[in-house]
Tab-separated table of N, CA and C in Angstrom:
chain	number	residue	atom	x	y	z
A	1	UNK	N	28.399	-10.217	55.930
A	1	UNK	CA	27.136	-10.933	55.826
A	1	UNK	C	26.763	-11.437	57.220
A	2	UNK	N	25.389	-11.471	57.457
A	2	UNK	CA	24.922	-11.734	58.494
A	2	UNK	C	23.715	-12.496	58.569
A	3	UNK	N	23.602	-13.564	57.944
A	3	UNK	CA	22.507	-14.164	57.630
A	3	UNK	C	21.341	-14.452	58.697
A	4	UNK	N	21.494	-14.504	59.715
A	4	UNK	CA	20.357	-14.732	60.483
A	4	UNK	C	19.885	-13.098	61.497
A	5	UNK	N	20.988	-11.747	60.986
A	5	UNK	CA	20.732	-10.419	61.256
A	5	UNK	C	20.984	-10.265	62.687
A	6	UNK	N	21.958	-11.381	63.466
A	6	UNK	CA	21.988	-10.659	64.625
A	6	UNK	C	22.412	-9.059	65.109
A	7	UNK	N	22.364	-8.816	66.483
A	7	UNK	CA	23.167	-7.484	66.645
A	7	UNK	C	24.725	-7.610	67.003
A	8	UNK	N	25.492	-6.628	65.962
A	8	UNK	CA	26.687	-6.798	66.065
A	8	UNK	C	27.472	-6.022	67.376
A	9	UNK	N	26.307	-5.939	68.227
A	9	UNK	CA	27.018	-5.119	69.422
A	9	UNK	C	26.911	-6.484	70.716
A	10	UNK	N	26.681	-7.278	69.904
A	10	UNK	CA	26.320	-8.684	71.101
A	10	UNK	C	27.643	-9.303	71.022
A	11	UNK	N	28.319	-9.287	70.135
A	11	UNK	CA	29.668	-9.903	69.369
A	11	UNK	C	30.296	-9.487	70.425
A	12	UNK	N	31.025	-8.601	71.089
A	12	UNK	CA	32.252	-7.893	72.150
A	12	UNK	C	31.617	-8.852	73.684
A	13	UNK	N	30.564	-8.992	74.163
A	13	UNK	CA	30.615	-10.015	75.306
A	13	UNK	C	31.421	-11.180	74.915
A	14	UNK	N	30.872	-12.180	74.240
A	14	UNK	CA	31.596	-13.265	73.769
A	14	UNK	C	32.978	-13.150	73.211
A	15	UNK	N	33.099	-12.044	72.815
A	15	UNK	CA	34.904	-12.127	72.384
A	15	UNK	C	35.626	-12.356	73.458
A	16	UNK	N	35.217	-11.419	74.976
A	16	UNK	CA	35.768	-11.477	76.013
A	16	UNK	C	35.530	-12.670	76.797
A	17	UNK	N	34.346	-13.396	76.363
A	17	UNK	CA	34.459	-14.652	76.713
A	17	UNK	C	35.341	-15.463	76.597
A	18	UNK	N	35.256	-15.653	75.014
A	18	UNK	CA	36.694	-16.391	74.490
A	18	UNK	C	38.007	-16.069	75.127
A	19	UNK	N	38.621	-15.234	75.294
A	19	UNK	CA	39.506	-14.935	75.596
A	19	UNK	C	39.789	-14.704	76.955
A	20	UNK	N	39.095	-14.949	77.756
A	20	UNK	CA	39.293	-15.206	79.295
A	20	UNK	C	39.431	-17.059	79.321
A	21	UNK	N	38.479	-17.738	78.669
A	21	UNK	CA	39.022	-19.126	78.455
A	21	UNK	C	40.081	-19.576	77.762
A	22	UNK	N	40.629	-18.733	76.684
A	22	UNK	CA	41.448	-19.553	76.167
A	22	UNK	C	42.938	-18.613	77.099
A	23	UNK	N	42.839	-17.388	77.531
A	23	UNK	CA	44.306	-17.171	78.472
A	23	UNK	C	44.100	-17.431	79.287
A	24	UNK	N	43.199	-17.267	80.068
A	24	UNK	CA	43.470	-17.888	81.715
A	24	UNK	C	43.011	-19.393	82.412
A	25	UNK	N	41.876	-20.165	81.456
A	25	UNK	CA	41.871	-21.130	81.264
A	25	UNK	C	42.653	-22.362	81.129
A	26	UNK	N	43.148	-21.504	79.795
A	26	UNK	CA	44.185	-22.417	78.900
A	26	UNK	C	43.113	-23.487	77.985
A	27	UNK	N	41.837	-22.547	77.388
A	27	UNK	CA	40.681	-23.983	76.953
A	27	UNK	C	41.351	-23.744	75.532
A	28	UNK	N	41.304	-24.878	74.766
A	28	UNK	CA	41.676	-25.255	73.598
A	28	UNK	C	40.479	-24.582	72.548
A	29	UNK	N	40.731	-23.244	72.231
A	29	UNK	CA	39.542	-22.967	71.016
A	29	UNK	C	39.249	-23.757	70.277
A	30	UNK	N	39.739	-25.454	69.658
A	30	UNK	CA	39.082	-26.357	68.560
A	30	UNK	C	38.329	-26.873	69.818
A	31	UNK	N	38.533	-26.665	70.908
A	31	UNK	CA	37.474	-27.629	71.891
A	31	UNK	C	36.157	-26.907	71.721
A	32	UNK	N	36.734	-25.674	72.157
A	32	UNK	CA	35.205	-24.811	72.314
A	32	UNK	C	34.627	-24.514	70.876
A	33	UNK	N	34.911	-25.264	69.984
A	33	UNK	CA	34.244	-24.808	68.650
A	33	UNK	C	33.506	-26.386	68.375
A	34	UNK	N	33.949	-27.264	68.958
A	34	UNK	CA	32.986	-28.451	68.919
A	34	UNK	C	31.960	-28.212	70.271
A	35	UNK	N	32.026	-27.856	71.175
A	35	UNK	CA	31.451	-27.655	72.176
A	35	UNK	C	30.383	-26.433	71.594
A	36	UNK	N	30.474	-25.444	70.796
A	36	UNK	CA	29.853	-24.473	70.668
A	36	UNK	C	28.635	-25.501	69.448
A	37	UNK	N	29.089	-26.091	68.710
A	37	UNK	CA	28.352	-27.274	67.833
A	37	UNK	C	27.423	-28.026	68.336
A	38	UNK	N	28.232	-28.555	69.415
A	38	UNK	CA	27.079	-29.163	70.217
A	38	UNK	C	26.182	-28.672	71.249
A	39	UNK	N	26.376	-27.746	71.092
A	39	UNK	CA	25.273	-26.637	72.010
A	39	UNK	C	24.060	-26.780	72.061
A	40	UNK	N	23.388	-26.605	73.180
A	40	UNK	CA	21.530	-26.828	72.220
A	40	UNK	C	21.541	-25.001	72.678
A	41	UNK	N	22.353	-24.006	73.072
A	41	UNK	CA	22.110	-22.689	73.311
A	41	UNK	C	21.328	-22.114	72.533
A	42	UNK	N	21.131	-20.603	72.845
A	42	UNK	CA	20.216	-19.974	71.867
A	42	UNK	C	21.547	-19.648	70.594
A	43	UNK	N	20.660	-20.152	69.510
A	43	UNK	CA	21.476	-19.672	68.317
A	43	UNK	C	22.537	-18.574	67.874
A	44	UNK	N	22.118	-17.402	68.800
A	44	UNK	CA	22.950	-16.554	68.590
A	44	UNK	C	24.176	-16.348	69.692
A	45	UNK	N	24.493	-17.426	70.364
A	45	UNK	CA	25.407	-17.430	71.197
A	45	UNK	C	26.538	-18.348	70.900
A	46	UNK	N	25.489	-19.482	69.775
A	46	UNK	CA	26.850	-20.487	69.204
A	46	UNK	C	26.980	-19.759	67.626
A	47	UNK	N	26.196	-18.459	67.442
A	47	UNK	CA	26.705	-17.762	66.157
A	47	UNK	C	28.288	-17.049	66.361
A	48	UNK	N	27.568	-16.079	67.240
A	48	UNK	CA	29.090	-15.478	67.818
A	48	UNK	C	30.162	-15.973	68.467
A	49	UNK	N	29.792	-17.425	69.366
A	49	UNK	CA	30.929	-18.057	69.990
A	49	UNK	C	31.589	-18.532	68.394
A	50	UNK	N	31.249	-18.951	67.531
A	50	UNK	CA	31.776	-19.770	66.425
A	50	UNK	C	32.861	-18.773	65.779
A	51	UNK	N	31.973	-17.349	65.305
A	51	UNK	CA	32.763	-16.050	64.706
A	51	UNK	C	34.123	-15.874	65.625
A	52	UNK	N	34.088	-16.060	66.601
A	52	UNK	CA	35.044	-15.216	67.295
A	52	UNK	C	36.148	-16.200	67.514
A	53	UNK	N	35.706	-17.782	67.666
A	53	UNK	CA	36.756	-18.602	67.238
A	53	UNK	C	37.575	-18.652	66.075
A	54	UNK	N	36.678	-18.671	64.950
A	54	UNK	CA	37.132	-18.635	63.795
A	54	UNK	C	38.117	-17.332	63.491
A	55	UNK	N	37.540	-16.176	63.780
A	55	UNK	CA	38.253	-14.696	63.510
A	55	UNK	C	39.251	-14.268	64.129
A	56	UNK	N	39.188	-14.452	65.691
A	56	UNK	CA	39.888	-14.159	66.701
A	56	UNK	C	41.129	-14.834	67.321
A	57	UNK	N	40.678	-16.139	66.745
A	57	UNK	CA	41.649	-17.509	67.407
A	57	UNK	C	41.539	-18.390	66.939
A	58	UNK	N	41.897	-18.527	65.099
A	58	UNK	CA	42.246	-18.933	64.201
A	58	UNK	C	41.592	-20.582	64.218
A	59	UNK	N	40.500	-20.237	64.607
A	59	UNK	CA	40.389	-21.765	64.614
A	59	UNK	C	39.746	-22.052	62.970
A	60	UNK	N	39.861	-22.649	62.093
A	60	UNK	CA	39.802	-23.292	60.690
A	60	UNK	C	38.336	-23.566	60.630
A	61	UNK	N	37.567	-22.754	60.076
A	61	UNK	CA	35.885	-22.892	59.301
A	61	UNK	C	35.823	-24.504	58.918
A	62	UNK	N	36.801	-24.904	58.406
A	62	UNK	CA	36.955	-26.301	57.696
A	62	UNK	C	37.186	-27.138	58.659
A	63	UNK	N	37.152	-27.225	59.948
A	63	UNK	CA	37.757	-28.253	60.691
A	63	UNK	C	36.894	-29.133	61.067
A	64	UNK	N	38.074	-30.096	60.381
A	64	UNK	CA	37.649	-31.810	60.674
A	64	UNK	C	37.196	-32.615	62.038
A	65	UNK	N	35.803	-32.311	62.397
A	65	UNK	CA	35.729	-32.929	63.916
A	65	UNK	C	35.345	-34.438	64.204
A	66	UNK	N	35.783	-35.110	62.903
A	66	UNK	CA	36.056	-36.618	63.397
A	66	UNK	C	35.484	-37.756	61.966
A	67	UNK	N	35.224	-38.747	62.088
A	67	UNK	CA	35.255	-39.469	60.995
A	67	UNK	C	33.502	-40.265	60.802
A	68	UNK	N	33.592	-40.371	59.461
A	68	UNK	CA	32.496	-41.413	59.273
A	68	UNK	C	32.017	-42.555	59.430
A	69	UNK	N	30.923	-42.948	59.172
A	69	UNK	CA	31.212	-44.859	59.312
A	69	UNK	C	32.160	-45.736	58.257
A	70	UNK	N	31.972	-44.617	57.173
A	70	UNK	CA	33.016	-44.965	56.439
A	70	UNK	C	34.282	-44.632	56.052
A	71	UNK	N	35.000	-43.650	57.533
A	71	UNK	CA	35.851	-43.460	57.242
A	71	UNK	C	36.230	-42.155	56.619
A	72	UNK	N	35.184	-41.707	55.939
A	72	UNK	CA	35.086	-39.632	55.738
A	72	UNK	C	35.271	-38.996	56.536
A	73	UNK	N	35.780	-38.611	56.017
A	73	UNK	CA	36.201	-36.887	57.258
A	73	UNK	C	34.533	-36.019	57.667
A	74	UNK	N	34.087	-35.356	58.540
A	74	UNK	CA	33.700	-35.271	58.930
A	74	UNK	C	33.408	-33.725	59.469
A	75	UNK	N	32.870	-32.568	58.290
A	75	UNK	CA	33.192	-31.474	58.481
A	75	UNK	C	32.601	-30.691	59.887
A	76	UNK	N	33.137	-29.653	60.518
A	76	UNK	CA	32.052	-29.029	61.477
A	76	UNK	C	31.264	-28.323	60.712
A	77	UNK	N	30.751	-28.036	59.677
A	77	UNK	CA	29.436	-27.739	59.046
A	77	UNK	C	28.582	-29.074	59.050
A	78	UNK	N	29.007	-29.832	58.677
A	78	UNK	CA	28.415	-31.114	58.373
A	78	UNK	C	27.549	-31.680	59.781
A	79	UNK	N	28.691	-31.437	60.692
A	79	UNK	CA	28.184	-31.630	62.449
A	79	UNK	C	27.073	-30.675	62.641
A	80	UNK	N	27.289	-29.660	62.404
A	80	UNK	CA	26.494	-28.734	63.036
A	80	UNK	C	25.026	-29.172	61.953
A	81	UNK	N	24.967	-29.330	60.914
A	81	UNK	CA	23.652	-29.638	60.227
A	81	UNK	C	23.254	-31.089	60.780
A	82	UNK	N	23.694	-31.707	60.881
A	82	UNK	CA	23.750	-33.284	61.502
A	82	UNK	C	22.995	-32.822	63.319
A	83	UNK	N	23.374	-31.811	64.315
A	83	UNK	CA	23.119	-31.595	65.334
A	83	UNK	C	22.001	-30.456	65.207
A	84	UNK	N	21.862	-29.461	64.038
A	84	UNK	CA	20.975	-28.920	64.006
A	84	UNK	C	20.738	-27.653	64.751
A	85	UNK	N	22.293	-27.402	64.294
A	85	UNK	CA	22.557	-26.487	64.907
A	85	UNK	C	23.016	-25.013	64.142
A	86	UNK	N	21.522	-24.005	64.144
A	86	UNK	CA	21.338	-23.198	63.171
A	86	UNK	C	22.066	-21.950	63.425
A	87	UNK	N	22.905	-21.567	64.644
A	87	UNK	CA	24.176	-20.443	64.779
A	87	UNK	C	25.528	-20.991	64.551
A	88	UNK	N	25.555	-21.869	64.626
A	88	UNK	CA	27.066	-22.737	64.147
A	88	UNK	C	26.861	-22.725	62.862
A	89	UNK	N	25.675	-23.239	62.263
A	89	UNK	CA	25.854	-23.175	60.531
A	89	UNK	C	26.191	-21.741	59.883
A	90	UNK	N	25.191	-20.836	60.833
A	90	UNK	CA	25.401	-19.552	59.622
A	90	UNK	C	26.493	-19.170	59.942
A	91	UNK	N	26.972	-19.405	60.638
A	91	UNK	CA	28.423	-18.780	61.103
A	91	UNK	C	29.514	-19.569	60.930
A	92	UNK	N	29.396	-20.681	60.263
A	92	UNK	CA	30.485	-21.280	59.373
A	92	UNK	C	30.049	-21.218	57.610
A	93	UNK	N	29.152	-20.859	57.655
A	93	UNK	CA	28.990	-20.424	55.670
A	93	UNK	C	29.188	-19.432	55.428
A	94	UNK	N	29.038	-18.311	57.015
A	94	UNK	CA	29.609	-16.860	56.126
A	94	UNK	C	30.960	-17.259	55.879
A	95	UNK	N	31.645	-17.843	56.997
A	95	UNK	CA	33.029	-17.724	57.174
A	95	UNK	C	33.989	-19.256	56.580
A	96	UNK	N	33.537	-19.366	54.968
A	96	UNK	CA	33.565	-20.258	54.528
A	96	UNK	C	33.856	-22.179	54.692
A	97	UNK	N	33.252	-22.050	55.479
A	97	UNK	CA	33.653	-23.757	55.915
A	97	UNK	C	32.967	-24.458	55.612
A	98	UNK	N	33.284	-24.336	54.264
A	98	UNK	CA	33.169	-25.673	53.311
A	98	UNK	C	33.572	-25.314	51.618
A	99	UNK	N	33.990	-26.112	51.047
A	99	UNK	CA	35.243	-26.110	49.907
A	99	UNK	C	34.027	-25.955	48.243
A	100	UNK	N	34.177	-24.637	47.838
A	100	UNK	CA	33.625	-24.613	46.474
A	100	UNK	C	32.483	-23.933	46.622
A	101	UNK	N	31.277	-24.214	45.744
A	101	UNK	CA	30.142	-23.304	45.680
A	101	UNK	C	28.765	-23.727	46.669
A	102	UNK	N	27.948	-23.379	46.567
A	102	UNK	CA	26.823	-23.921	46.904
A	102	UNK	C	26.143	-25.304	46.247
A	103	UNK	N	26.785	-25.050	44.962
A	103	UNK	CA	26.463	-26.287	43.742
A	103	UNK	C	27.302	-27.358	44.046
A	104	UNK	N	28.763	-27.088	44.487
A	104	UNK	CA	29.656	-28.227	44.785
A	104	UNK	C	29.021	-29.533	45.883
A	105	UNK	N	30.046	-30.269	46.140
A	105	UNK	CA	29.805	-31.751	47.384
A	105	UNK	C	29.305	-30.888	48.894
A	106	UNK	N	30.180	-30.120	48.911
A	106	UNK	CA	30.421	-30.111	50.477
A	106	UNK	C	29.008	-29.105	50.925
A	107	UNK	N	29.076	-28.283	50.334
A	107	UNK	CA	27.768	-27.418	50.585
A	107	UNK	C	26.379	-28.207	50.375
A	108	UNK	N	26.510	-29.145	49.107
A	108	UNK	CA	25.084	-29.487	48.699
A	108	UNK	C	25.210	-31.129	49.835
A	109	UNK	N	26.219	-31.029	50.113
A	109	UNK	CA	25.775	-32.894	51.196
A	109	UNK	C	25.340	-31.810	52.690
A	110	UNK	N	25.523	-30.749	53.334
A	110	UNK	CA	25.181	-30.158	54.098
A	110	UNK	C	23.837	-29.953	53.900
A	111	UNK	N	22.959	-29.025	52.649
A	111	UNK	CA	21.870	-29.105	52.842
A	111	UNK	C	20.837	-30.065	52.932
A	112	UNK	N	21.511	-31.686	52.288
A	112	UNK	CA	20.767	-32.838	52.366
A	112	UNK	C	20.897	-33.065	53.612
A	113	UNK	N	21.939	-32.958	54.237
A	113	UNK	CA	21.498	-33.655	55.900
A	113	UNK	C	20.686	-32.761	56.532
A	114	UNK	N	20.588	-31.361	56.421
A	114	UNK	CA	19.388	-30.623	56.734
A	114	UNK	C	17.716	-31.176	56.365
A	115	UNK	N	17.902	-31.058	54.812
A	115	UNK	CA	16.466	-31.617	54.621
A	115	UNK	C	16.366	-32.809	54.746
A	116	UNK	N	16.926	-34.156	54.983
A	116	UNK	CA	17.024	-35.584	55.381
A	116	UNK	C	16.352	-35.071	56.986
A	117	UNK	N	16.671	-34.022	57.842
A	117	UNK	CA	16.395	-34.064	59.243
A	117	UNK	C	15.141	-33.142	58.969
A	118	UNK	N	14.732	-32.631	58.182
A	118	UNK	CA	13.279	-31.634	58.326
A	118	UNK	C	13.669	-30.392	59.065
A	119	UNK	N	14.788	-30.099	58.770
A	119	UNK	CA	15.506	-28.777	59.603
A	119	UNK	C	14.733	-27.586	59.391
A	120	UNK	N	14.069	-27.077	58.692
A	120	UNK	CA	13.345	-25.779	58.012
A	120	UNK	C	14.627	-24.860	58.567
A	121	UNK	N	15.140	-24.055	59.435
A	121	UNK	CA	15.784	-23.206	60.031
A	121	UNK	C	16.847	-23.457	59.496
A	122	UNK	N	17.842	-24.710	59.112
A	122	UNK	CA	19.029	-24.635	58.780
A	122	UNK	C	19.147	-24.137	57.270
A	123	UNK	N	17.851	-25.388	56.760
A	123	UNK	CA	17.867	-25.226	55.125
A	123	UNK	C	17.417	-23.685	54.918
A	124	UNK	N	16.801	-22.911	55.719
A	124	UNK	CA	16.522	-21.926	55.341
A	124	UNK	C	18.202	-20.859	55.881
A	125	UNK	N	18.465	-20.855	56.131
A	125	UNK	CA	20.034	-20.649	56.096
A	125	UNK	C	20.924	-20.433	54.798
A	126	UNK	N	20.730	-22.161	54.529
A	126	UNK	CA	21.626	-22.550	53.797
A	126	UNK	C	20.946	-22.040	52.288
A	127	UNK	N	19.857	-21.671	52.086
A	127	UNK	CA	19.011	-20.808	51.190
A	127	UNK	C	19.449	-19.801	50.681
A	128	UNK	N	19.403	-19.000	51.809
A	128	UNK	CA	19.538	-17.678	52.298
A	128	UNK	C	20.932	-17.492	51.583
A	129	UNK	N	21.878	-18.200	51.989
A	129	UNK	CA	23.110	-18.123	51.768
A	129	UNK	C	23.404	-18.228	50.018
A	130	UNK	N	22.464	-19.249	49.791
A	130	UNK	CA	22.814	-19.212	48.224
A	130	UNK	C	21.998	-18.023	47.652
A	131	UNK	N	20.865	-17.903	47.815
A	131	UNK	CA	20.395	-16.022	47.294
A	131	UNK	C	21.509	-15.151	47.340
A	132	UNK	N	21.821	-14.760	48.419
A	132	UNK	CA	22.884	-13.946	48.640
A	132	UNK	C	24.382	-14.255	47.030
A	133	UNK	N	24.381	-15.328	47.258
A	133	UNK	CA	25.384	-15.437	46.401
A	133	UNK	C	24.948	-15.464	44.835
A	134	UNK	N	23.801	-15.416	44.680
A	134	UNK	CA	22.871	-15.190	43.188
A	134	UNK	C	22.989	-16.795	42.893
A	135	UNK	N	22.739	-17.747	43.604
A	135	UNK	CA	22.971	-18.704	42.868
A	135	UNK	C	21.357	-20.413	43.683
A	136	UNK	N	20.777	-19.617	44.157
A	136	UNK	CA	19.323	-20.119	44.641
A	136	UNK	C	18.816	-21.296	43.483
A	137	UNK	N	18.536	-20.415	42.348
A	137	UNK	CA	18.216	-21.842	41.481
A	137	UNK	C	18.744	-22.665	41.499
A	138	UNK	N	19.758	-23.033	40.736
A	138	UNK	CA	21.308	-24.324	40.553
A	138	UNK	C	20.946	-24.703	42.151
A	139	UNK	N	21.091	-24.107	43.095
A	139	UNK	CA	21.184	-25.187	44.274
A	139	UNK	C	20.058	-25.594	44.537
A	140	UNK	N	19.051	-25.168	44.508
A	140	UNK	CA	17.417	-25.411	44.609
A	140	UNK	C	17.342	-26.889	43.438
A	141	UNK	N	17.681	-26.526	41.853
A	141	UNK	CA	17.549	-27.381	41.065
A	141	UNK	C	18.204	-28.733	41.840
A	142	UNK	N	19.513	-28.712	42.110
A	142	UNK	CA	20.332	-29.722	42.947
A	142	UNK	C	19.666	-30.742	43.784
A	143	UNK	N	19.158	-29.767	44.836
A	143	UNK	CA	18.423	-30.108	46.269
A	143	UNK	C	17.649	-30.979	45.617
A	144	UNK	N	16.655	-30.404	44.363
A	144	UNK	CA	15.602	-31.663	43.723
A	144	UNK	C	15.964	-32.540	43.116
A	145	UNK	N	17.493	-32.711	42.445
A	145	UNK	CA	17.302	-33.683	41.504
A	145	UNK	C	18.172	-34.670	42.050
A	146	UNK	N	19.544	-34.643	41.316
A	146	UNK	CA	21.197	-35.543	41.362
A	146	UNK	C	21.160	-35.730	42.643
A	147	UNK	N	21.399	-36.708	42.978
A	147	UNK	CA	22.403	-37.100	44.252
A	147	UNK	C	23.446	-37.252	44.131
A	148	UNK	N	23.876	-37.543	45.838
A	148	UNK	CA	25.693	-36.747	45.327
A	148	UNK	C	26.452	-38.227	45.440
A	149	UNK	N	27.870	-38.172	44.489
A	149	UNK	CA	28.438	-38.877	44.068
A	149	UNK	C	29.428	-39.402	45.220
């Protein structure tokens, strides 16, 4: 899946990116995967920097990049919708980072901080993503009604 359709021949620069920083560097791939989050780059550079962390150099779709005001964990999906950052998102929902369905907490508190920020680009993502999975209504219904627990 490729939700925002980049070209998959753009993917092999950035692999070699990665991997000139993290061997000869010595850069910490969970660094460069918060760094790729906080990017304001063009989208498709923190798409593929994200893929190639995640795929290449095991860095965890799910990883925790710090805490709430109250003390919640603090997903890098969650960051990246919070920063608005629409190649870090699609490239942590293909590559599942975040726990359950589109209907579940973690996916549906992601698209609220999207539409809480007027994101159009993320939520349309995070859309995209539930079509794909046949499941658009239920999360659409969601988005309009329950808030989350």
């Amino acid at each position: 899946m490729n939700l925002l359709n980049f070209d998959e021949k753009n993917r092999e620069s950035f692999s070699k990116i990665v991997k000139t920083m993290v061997q000869k560097h010595q850069t910490d791939p969970k660094e460069m995967l918060l760094h790729a989050i906080e990017s304001e780059a063009e989208p498709e550079m923190n798409y593929w920097m994200t893929q190639v962390l995640v795929q290449e150099h095991f860095v965890s779709p799910r990883l925790e990049v710090g805490k709430d005001s109250a003390g919640e964990p603090v997903s890098a999906l969650q960051a990246a919708c919070l920063l608005q950052n629409v190649g870090v998102v699609a490239a942590l929902v293909e590559l599942g980072g975040f726990k359950g369905s589109v209907v579940e907490k973690e996916f549906q508190l992601a698209a609220r901080i999207s539409s809480k920020h007027e994101d159009q680009a993320v939520l349309g993502v995070l859309m995209k993503y539930a079509q794909e999975k046949d499941l658009l209504e239920p999360f659409m219904r969601l988005m309009q009604g329950n808030s989350l627990q």
